[in-house]
Coordinates of C-alpha atoms in Angstrom, one line a residue:
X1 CA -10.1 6.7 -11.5
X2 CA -6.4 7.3 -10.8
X3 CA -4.4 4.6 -11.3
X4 CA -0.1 4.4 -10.9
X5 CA 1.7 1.5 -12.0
X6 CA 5.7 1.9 -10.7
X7 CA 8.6 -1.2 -11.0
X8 CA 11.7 -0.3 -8.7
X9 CA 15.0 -1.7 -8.4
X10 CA 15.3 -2.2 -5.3
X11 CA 19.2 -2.6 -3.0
X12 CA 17.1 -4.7 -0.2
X13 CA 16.1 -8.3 -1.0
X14 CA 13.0 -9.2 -1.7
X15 CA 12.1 -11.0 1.3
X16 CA 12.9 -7.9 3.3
X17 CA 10.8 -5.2 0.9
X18 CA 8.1 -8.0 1.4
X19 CA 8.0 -7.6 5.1
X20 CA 8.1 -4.1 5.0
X21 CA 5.1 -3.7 3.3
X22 CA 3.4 -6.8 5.1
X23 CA 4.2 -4.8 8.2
X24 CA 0.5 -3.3 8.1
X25 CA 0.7 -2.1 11.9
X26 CA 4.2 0.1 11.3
X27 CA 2.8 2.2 8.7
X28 CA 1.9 5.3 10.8
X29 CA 5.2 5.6 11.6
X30 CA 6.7 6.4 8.4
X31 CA 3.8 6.3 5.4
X32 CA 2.6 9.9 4.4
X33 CA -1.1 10.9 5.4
X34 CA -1.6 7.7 7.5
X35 CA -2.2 8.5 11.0
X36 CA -3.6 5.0 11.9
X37 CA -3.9 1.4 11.4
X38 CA -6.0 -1.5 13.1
X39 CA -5.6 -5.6 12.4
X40 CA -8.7 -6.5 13.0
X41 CA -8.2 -10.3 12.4
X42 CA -5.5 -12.7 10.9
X43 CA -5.8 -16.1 9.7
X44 CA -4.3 -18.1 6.8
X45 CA -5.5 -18.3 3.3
X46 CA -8.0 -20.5 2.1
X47 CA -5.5 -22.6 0.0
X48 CA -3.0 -22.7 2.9
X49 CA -0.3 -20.7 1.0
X50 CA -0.2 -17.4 3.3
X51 CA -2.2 -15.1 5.7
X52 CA -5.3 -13.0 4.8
X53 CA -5.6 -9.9 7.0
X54 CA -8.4 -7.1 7.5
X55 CA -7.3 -4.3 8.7
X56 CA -8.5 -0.6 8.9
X57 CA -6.2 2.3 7.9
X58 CA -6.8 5.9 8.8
X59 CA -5.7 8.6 6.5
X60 CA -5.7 12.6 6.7
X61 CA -5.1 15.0 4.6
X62 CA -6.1 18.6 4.6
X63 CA -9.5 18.9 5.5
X64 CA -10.4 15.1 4.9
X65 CA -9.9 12.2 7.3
X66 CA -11.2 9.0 6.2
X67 CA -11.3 5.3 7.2
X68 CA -11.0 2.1 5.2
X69 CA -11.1 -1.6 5.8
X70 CA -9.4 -3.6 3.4
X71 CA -8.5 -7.2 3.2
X72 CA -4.5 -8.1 2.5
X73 CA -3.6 -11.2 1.3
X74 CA 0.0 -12.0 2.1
X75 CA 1.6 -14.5 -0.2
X76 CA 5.5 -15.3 0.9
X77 CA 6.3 -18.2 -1.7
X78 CA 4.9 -16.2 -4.3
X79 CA 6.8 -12.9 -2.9
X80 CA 2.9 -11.3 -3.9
X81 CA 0.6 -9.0 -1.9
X82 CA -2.7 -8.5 -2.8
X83 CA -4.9 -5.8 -1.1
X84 CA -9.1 -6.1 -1.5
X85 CA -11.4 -3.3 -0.7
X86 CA -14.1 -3.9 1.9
X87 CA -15.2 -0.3 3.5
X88 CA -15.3 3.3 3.6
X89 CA -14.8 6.0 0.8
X90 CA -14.0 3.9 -2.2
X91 CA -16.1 2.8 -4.9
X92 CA -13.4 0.4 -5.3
X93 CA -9.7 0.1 -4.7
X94 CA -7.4 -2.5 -6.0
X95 CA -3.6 -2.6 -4.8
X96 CA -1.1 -5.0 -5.9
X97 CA 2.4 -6.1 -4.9
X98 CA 5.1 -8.1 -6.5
X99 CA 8.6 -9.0 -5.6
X100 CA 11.2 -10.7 -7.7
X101 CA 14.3 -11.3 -6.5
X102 CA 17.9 -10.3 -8.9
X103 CA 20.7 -12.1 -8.8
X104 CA 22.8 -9.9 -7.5
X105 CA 20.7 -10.0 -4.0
X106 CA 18.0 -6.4 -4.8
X107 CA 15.0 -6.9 -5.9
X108 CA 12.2 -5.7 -8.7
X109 CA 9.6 -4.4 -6.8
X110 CA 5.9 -3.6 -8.9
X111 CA 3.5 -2.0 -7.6
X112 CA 0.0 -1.2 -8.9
X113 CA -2.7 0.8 -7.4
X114 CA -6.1 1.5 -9.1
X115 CA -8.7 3.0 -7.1
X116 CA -11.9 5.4 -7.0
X117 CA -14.0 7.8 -4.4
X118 CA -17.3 7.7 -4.0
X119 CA -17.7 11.3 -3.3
X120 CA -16.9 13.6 -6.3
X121 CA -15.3 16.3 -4.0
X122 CA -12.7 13.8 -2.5
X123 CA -12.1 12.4 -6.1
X124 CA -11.2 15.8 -7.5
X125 CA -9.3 16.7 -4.9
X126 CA -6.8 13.4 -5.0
X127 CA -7.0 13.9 -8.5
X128 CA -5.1 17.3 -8.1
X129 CA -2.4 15.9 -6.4
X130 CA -2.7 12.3 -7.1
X131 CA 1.3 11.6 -8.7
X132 CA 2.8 13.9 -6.3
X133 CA 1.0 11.9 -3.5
X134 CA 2.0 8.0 -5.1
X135 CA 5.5 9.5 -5.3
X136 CA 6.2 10.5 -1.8
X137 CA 4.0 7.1 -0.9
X138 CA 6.9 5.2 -2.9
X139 CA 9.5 7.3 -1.7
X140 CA 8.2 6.6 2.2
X141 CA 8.5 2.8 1.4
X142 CA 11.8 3.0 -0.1
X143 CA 13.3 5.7 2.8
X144 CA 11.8 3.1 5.4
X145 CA 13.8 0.0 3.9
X146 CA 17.1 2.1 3.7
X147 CA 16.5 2.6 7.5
X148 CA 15.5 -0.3 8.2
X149 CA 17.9 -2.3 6.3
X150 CA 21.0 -1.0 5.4

């Protein structure tokens, strides 16, 4: 059951490091071990506050390549992403975003990820590796806003 829990200071705003990561479609182009993502349908939240999308993300690494389907729930006033688990190699996964905006115009950005493979192999595997892999994740995310924004 790995789990990472990570707050960042951030130089960007948090309205822009909320679009980044929001931008579900763009991730193959700069997140590690991700070679493909699908929005399979968009529509707004139940309580009218934001957008829920499904989507299907491909990742590979090493030997493995596996698919998952998870549900994002995009909350702009609240500057909060939540990300559900609905298919593939999980047991379950549960991902969390948060933005708070500074004074000075950067942002706090926490981020939580808690998650667990069905398959043993895949589980010790990830398990080997799994810091190494949230840090170049986090690093992907924050190399991708200084490119995108500064």
């Amino acid at each position: 059951m790995p789990t990472h829990a990570e707050k960042r200071i951030m130089p960007h705003t948090a309205e822009q490091m909320y679009n980044l990561i929001a931008d579900i479609g763009s991730y193959p182009q700069f997140l590690p071990w991700c070679t493909a993502a699908r929005i399979n349908s968009t529509k707004p939240a139940d309580d009218g506050t934001g957008t829920v999308i499904d989507a299907d993300l491909v990742i590979s690494f090493k030997l493995f390549r596996e698919k998952f389907a998870s549900r994002v729930t995009l909350d702009p006033a609240a500057s909060h992403i939540a990300v559900e688990y609905l298919d593939g190699p999980f047991r379950y996964l549960n991902n969390q975003w948060q933005f708070n905006a500074l004074d000075d115009g950067s942002c706090e950005v926490d981020f939580f990820v808690d998650f667990e493979f069905k398959s043993p192999m895949l589980q010790a595997v990830i398990g080997l590796v799994f810091n190494e892999a949230m840090q170049r994740i986090v690093h992907a995310f924050e190399k991708r806003a200084d490119e995108l924004y500064t």
